[in-house]
XYZ file of N, CA and C in Angstrom:
792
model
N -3.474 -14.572 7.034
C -4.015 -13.345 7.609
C -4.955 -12.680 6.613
N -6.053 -11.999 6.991
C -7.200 -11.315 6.550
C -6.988 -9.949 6.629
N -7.289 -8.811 5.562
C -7.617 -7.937 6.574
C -8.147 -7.263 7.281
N -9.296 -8.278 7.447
C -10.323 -8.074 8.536
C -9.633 -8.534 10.154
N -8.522 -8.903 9.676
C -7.772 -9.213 11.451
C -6.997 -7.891 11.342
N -6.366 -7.707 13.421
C -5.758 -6.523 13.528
C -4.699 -6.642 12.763
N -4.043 -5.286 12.371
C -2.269 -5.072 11.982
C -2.340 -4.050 12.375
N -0.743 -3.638 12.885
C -0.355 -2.547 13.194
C 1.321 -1.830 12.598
N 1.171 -0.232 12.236
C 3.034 -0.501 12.105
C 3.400 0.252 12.438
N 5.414 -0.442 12.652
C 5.533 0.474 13.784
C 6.415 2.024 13.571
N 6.436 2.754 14.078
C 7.228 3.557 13.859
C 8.489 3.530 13.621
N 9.285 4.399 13.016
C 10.788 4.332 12.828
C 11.129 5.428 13.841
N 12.722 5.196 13.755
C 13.356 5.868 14.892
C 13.480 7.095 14.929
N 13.028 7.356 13.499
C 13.373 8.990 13.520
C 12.277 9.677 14.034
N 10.981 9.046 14.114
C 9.779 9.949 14.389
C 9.620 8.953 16.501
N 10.255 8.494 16.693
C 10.230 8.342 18.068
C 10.777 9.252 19.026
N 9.936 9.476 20.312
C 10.611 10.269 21.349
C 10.826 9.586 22.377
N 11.813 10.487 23.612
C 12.253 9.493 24.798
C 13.140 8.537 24.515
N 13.735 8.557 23.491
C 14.759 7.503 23.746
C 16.167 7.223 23.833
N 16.902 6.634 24.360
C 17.580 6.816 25.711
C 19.003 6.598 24.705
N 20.189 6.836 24.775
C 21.280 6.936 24.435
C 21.898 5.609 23.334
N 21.455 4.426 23.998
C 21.812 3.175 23.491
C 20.865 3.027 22.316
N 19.537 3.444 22.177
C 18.874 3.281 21.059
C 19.313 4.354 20.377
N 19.254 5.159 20.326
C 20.066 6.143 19.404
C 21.071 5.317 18.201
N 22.159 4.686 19.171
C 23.030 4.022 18.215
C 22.133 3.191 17.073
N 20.937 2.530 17.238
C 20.109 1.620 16.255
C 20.023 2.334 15.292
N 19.460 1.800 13.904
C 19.493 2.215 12.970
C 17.940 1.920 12.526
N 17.187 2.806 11.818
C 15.610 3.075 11.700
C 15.252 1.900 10.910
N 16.676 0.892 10.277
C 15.688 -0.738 9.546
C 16.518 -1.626 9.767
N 16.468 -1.573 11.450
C 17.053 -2.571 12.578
C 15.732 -3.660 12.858
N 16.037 -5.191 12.341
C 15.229 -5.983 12.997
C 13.805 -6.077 12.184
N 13.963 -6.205 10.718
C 12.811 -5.847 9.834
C 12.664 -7.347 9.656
N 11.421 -7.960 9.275
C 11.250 -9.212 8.719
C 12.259 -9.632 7.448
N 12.479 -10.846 6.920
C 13.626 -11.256 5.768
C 14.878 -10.649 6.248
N 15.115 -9.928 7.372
C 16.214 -9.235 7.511
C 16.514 -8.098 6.998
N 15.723 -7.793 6.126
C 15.753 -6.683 4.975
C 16.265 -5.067 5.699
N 16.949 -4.099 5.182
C 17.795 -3.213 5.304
C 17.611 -2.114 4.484
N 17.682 -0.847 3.878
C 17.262 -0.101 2.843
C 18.799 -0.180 2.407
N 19.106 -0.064 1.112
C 19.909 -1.028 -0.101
C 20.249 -2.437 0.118
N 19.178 -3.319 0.635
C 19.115 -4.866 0.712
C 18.677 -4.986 -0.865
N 18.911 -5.893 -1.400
C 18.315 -6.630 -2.615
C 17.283 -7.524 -2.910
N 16.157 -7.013 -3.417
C 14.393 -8.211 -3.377
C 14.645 -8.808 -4.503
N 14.413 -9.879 -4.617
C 13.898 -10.772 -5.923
C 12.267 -11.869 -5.416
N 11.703 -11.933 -6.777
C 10.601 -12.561 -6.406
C 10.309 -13.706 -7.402
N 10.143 -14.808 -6.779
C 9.915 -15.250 -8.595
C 8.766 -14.840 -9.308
N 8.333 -15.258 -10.148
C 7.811 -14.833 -11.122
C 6.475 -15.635 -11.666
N 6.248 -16.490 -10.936
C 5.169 -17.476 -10.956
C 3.732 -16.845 -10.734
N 3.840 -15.807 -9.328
C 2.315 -15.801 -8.909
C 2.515 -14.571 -9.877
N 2.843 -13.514 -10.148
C 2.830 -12.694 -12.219
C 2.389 -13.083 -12.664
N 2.788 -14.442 -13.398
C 2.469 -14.601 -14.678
C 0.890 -15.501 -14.237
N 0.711 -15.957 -13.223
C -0.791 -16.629 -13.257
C -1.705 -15.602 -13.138
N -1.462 -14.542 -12.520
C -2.358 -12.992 -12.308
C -2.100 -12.396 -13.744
N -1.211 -11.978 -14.598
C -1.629 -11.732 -15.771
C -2.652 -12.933 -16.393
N -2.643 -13.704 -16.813
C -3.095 -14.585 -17.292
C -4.808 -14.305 -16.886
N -5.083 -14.454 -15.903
C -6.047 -13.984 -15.378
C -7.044 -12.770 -15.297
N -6.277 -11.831 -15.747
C -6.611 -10.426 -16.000
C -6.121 -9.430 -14.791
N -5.167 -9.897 -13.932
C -4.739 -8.904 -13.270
C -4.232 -7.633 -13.728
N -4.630 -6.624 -13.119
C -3.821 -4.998 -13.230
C -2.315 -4.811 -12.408
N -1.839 -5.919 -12.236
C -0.333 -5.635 -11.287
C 0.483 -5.631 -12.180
N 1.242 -4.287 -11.774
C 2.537 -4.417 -12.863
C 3.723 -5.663 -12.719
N 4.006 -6.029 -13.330
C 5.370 -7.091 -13.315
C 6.150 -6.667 -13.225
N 7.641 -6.937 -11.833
C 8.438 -5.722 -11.497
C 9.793 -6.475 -12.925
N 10.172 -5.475 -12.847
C 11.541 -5.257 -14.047
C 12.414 -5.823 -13.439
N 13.571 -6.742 -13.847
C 14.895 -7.151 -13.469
C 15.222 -6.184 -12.342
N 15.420 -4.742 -13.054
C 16.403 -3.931 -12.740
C 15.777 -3.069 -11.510
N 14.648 -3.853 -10.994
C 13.659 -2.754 -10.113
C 13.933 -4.117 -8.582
N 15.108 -3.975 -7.551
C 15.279 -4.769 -7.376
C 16.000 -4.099 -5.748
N 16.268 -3.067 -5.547
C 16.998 -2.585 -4.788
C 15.854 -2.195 -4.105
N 16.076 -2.110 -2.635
C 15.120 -1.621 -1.563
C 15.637 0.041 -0.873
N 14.605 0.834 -1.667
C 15.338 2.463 -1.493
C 14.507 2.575 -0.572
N 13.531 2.193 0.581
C 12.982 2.977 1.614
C 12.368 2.009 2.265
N 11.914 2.225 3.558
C 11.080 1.299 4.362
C 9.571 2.503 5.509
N 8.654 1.630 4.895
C 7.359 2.557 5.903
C 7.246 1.712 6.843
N 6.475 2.402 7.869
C 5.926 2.008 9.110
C 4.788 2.175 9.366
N 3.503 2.099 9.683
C 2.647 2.912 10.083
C 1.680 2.564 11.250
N 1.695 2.753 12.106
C 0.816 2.769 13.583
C -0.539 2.908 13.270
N -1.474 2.005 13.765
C -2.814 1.725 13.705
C -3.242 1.778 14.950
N -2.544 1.443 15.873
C -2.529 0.470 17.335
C -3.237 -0.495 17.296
N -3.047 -1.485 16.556
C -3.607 -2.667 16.737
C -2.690 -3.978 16.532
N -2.759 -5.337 16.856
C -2.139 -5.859 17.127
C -1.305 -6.631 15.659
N 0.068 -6.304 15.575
C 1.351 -7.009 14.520
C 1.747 -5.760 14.430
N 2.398 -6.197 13.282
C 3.525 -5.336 12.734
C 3.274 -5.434 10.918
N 3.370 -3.924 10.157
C 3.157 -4.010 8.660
C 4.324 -2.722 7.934
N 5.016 -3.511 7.170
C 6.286 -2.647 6.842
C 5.816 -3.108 5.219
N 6.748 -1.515 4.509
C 6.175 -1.436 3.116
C 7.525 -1.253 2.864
N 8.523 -2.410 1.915
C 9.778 -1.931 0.984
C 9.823 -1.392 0.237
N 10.252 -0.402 -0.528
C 9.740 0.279 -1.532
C 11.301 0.040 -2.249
N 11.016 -0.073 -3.572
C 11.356 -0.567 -4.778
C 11.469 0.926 -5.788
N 10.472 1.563 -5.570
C 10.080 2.697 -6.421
C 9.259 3.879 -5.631
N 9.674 5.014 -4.748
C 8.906 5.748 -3.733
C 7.730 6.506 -4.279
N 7.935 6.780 -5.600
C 6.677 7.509 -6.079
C 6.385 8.627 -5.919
N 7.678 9.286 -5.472
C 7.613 11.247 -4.871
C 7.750 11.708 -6.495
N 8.311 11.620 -7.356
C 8.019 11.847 -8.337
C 7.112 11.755 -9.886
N 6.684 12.874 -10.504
C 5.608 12.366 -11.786
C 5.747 10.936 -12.593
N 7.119 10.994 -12.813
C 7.555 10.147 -13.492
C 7.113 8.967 -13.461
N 7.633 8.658 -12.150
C 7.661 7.493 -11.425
C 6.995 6.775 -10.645
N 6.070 5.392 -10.994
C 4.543 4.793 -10.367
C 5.620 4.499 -8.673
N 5.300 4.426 -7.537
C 4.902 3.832 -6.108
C 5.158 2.496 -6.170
N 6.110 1.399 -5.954
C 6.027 0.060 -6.251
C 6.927 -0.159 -4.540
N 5.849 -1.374 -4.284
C 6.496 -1.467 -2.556
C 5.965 -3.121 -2.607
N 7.046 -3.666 -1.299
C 6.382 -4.997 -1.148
C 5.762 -4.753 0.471
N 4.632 -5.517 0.078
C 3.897 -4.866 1.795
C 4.118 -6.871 2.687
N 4.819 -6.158 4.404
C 4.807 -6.956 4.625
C 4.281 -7.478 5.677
N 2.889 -8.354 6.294
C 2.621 -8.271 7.239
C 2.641 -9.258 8.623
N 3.529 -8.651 9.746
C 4.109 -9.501 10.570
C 2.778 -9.175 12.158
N 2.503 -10.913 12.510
C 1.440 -10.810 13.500
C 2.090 -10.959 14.756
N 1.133 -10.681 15.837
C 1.889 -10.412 17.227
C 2.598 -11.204 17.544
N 3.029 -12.452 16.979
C 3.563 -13.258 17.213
C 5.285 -13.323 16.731
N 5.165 -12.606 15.765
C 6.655 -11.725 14.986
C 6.558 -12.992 14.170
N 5.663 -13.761 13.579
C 5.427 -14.552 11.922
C 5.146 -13.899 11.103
N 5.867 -13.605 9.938
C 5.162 -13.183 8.519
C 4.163 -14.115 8.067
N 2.604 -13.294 7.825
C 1.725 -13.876 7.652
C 0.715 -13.279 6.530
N 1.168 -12.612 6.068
C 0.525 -12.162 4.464
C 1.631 -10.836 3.846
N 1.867 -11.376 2.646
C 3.308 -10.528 1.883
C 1.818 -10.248 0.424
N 2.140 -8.528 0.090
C 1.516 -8.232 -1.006
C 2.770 -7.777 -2.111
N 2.493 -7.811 -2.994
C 3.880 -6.737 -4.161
C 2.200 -5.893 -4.414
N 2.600 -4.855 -4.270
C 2.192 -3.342 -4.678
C 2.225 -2.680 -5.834
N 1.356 -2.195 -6.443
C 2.091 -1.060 -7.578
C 1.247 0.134 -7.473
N 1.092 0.896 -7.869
C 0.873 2.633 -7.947
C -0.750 2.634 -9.298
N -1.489 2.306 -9.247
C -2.539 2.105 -10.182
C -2.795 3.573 -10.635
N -2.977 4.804 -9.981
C -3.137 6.006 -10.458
C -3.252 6.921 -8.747
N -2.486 8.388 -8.956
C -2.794 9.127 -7.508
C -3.728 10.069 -7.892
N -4.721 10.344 -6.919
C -5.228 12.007 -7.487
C -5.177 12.750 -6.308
N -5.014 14.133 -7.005
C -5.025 15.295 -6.216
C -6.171 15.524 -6.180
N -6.821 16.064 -4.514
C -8.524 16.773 -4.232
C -8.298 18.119 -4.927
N -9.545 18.187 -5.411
C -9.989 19.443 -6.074
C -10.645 20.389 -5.073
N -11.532 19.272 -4.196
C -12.761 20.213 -3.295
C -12.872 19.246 -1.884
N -13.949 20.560 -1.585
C -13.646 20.172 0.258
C -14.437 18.116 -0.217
N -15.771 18.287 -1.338
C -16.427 17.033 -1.600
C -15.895 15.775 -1.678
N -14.227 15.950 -2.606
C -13.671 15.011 -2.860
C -12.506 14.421 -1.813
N -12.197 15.420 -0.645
C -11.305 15.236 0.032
C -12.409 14.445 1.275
N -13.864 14.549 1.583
C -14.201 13.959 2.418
C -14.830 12.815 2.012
N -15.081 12.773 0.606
C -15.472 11.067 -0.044
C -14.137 9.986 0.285
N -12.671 10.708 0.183
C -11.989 10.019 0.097
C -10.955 9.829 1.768
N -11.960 10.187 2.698
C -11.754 9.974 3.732
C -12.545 9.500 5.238
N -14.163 9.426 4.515
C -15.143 8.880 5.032
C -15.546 9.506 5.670
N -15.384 10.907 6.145
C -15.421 11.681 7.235
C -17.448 11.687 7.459
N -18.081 11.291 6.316
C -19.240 11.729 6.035
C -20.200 10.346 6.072
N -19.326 9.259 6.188
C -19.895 8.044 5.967
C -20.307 7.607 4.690
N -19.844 7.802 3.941
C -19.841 7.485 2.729
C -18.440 7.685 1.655
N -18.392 6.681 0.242
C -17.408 6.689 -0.125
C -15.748 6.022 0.268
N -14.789 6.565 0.615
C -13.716 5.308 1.042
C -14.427 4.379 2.735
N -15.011 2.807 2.131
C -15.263 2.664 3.660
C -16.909 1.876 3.203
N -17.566 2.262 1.850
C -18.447 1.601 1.220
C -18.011 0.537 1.151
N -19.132 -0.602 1.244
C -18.697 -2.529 0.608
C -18.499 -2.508 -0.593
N -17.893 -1.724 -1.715
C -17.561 -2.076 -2.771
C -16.884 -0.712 -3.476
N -15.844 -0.801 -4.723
C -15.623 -0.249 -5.204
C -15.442 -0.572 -7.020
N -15.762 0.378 -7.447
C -15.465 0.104 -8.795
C -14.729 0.948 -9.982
N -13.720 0.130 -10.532
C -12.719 0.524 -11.718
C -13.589 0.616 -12.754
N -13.350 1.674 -13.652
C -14.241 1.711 -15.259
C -13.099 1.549 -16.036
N -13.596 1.003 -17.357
C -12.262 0.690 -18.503
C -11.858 2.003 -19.204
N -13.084 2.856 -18.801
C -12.747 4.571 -19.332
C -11.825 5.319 -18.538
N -11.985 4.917 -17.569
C -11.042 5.852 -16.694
C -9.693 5.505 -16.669
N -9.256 3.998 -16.688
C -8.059 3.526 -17.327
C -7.508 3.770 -18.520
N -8.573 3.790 -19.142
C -8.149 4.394 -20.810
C -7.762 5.626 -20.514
N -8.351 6.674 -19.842
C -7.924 7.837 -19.515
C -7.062 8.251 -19.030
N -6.190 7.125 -17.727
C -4.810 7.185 -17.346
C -3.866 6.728 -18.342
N -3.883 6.391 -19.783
C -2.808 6.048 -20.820
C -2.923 4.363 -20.757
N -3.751 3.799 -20.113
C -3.064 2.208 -20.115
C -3.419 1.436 -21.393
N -2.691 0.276 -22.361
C -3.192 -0.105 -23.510
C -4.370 -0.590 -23.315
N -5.184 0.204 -24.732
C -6.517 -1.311 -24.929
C -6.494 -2.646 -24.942
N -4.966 -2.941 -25.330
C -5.527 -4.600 -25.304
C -5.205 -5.033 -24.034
N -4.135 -4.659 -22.949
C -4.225 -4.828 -21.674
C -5.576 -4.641 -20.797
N -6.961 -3.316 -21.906
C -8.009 -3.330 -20.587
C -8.575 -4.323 -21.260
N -8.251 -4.870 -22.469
C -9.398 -6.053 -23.007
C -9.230 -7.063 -22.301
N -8.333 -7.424 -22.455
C -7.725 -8.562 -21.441
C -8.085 -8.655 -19.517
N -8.691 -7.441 -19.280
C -8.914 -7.075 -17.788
C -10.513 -7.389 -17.880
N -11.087 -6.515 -18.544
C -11.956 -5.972 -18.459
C -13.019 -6.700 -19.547
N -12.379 -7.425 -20.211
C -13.805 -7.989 -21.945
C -14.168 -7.505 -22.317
N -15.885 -7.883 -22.084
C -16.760 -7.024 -22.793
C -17.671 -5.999 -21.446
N -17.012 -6.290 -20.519
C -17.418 -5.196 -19.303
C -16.950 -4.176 -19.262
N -17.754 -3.061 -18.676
C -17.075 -1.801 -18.703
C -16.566 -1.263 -17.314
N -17.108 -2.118 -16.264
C -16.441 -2.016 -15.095
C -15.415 -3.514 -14.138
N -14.961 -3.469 -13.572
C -14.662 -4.218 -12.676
C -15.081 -3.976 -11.384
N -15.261 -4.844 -10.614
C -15.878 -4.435 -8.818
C -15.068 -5.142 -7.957
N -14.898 -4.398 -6.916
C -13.951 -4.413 -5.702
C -14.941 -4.784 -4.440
N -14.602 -6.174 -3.564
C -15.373 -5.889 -2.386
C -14.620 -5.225 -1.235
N -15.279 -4.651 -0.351
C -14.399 -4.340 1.062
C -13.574 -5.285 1.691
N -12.445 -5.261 2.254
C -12.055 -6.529 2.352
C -11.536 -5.910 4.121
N -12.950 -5.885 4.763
C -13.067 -5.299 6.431
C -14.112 -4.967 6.508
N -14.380 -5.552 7.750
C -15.886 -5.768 8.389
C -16.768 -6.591 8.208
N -18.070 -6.436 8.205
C -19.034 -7.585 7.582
C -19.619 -6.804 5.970
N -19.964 -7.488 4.971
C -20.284 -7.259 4.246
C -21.941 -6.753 4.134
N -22.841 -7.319 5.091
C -23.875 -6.405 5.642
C -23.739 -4.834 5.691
N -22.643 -5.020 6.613
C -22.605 -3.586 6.448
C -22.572 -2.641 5.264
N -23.448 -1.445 5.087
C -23.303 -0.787 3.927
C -21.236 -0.231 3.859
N -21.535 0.749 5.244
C -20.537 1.573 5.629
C -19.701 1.012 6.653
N -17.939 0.898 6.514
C -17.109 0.640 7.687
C -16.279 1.790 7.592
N -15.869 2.572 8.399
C -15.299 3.381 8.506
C -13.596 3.513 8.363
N -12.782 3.879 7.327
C -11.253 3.601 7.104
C -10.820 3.405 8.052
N -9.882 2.238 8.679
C -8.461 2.492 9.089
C -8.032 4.092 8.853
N -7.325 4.217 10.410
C -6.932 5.738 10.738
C -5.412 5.517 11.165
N -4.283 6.131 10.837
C -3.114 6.102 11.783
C -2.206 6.896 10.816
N -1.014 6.766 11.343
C -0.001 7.792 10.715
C 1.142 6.426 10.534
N 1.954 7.095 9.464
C 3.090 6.273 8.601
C 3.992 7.492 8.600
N 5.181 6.709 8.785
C 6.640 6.750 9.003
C 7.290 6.605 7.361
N 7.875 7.083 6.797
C 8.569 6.414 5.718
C 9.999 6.686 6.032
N 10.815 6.306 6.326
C 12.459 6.930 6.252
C 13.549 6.252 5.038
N 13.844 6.775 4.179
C 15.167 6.722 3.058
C 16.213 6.495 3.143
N 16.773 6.002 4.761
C 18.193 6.036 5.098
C 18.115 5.631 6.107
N 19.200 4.703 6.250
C 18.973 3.932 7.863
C 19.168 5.072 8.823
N 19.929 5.997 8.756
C 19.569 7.017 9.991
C 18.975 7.389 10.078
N 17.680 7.831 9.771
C 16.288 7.604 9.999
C 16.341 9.888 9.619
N 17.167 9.870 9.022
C 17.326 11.707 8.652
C 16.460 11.711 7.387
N 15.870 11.381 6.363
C 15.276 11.835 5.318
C 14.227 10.417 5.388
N 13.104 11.362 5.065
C 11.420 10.693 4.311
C 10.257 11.374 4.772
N 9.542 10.631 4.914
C 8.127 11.611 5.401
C 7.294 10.972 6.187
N 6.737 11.881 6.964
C 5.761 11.528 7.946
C 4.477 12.216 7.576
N 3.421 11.059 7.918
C 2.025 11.487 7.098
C 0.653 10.720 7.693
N -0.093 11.626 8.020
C -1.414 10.473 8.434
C -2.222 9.995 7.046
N -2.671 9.301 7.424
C -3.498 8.352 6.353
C -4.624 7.882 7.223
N -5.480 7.863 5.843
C -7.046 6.979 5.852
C -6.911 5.922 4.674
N -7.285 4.515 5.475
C -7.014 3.256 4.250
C -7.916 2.335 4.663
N -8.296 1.750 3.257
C -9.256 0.692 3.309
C -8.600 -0.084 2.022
N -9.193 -1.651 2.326
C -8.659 -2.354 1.472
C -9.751 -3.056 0.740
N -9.402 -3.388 -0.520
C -10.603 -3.909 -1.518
C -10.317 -4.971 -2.219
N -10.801 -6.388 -2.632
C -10.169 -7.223 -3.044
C -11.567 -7.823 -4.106
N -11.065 -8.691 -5.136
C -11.870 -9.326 -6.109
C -11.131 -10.564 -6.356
N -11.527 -11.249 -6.797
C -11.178 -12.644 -7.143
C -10.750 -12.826 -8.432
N -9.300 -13.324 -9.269
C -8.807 -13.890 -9.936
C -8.196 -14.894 -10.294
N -9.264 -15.825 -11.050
C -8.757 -17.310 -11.044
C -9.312 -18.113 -9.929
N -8.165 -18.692 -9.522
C -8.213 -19.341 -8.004
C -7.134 -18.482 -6.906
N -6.907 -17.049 -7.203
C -6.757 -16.573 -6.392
C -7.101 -14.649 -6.206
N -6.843 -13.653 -5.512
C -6.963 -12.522 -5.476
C -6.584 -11.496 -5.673
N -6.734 -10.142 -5.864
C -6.271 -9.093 -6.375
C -6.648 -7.831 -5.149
N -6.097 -7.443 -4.734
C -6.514 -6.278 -3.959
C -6.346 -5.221 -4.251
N -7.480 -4.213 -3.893
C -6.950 -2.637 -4.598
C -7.407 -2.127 -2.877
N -6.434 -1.638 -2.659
C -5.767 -0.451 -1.086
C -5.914 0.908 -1.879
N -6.314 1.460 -1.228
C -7.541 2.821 -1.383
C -6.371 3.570 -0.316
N -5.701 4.758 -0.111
C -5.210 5.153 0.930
C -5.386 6.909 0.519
N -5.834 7.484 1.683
C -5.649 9.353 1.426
C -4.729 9.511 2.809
N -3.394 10.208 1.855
C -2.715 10.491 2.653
C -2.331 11.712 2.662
N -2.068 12.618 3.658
C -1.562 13.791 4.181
C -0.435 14.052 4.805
N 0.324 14.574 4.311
C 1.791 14.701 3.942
C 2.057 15.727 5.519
N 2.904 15.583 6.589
C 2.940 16.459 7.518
C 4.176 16.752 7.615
N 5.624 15.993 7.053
C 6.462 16.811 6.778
C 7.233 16.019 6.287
N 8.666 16.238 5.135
C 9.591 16.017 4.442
C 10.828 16.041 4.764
N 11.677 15.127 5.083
C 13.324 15.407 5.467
C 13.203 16.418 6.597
N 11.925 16.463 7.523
C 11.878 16.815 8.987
C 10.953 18.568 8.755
N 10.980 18.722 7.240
C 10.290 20.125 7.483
C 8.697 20.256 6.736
N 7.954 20.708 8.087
C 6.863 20.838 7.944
C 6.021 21.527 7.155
N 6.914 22.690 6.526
C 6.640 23.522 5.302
C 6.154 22.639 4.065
N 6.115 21.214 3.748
C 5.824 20.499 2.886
C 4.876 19.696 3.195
N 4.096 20.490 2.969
C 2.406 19.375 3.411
C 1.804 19.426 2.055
N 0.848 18.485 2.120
C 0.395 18.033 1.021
C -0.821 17.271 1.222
N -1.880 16.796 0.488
C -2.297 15.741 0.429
C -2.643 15.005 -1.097
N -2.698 13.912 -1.279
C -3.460 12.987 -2.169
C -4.207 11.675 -1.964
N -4.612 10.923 -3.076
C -5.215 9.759 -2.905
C -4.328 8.837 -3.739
N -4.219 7.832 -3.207
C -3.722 6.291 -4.023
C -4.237 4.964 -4.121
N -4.436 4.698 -4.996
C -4.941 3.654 -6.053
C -3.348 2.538 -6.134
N -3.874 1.488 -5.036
C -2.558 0.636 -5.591
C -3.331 -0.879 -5.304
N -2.736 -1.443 -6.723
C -2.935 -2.858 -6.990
C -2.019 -3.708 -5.890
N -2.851 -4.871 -5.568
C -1.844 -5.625 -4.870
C -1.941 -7.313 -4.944
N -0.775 -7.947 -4.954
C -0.859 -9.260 -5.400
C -0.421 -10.047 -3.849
N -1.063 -11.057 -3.723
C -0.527 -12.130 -2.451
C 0.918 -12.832 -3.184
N 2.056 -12.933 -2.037
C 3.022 -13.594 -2.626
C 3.258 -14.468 -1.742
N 3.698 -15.966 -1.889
C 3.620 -16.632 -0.958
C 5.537 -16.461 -0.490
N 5.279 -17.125 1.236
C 6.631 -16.348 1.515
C 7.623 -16.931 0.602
N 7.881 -18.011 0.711
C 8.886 -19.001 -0.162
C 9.804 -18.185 -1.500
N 8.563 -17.713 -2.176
C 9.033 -17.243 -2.995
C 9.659 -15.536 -3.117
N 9.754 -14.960 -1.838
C 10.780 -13.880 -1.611
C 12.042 -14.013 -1.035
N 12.903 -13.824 -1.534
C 14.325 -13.680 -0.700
C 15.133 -11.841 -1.040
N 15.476 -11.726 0.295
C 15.822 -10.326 0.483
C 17.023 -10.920 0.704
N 18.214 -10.135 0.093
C 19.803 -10.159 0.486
C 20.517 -8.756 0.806
């Protein structure tokens, strides 16, 4: 799968209406691909890591101990499959980078492209300028055929020099192509829809949020690196709407082939 083909995801139970007594009893990570459950257990091997470091990838390498599945997203596109995000690490806090395995299931209910995720840097909008660059509203900015990382601005988020040497050489940027639409095109306009996240199979705590996302990919080695661009807007928290918000996210993403995931 590309993602220039449709995906779609789906809602969880807690943000569904109309539904009828017997679904009620279901539980919001009923019927997920791998079987997976929120406190299911991920392991991955460790192969497609270490060939993406090697390479100069920016994906973090997940930790032994980073292994438990604390949440599951959903998010509705209306278009055709299904795309669920495990999260490993939710990222509501400073502390703590966003680490999810993204998983994407086609109308056919086959898993057909698995990413591991990490949290590359979030920012908060300053101005009305930066909140509509990073939402295309203007045709320009998230939604351009290309994007580009500087080794300054990484340096500026804390990451080691010899990790950007190793990324980056003797360049001072890296470049991202669009990875949707035709490349003719200057401008494609983000992916639009809203995401579900729920923390608990009863589908009582997480957040619901629309988003604008585009995806960006470059070539490493003999294989790829994607950077997912997403501005999301926070519409409410553990059900209350008093917690809105918005930001932008910067997350690295690696192809994993299925084989090598098992969820328990």
């Amino acid at each position: 799968m590309s993602w220039k083909d449709a995906f779609q995801y789906a809602k969880g139970v807690a943000a569904s209406h109309g539904i009828d007594a017997a679904k009620k009893e279901s539980h919001a990570d009923d019927g997920l691909p791998f079987g997976a459950r929120i406190g299911s257990l991920l392991s991955i091997q460790m192969s497609p890591f270490i060939r993406a470091t090697a390479n100069g990838s920016l994906i973090d390498t997940p930790a032994a101990s980073e292994s438990l599945i604390k949440a599951i997203s959903r998010v509705k596109l209306g278009l055709p499959g299904n795309l669920y995000r495990y999260y490993l690490a939710t990222g509501d806090s400073e502390s703590e980078k966003e680490k999810f395995l993204q998983v994407y299931q086609n109308e056919n209910g086959e898993v057909a492209e698995i990413l591991y995720c990490t949290r590359l840097t979030r920012i908060i909008p300053e101005t009305d300028e930066d909140q509509k660059a990073f939402t295309g509203e203007d045709g320009y900015g998230l939604g351009e055929k290309s994007y580009s990382l500087w080794k300054e601005q990484l340096a500026g988020l804390g990451y080691d020099a010899s990790m950007l040497a190793a990324v980056f050489g003797d360049a001072a940027s890296i470049d991202y192509r669009r990875d949707a639409g035709s490349q003719s095109d200057d401008f494609v306009a983000p992916f639009t829809g809203t995401k579900t996240r729920v923390d608990d199979a009863a589908g009582e705590h997480g957040l619901a949020q629309q988003i604008y996302f585009m995806p960006y990919v470059r070539d490493i080695g003999d294989g790829q690196e994607y950077l997912l661009i997403s501005t999301e807007i926070v519409e409410s928290q553990d059900g209350d709407a008093s917690k809105r918000g918005i930001h932008f996210d910067l997350m690295i993403g690696l192809p994993i082939e299925k084989e090598r995931v098992v969820i328990q």
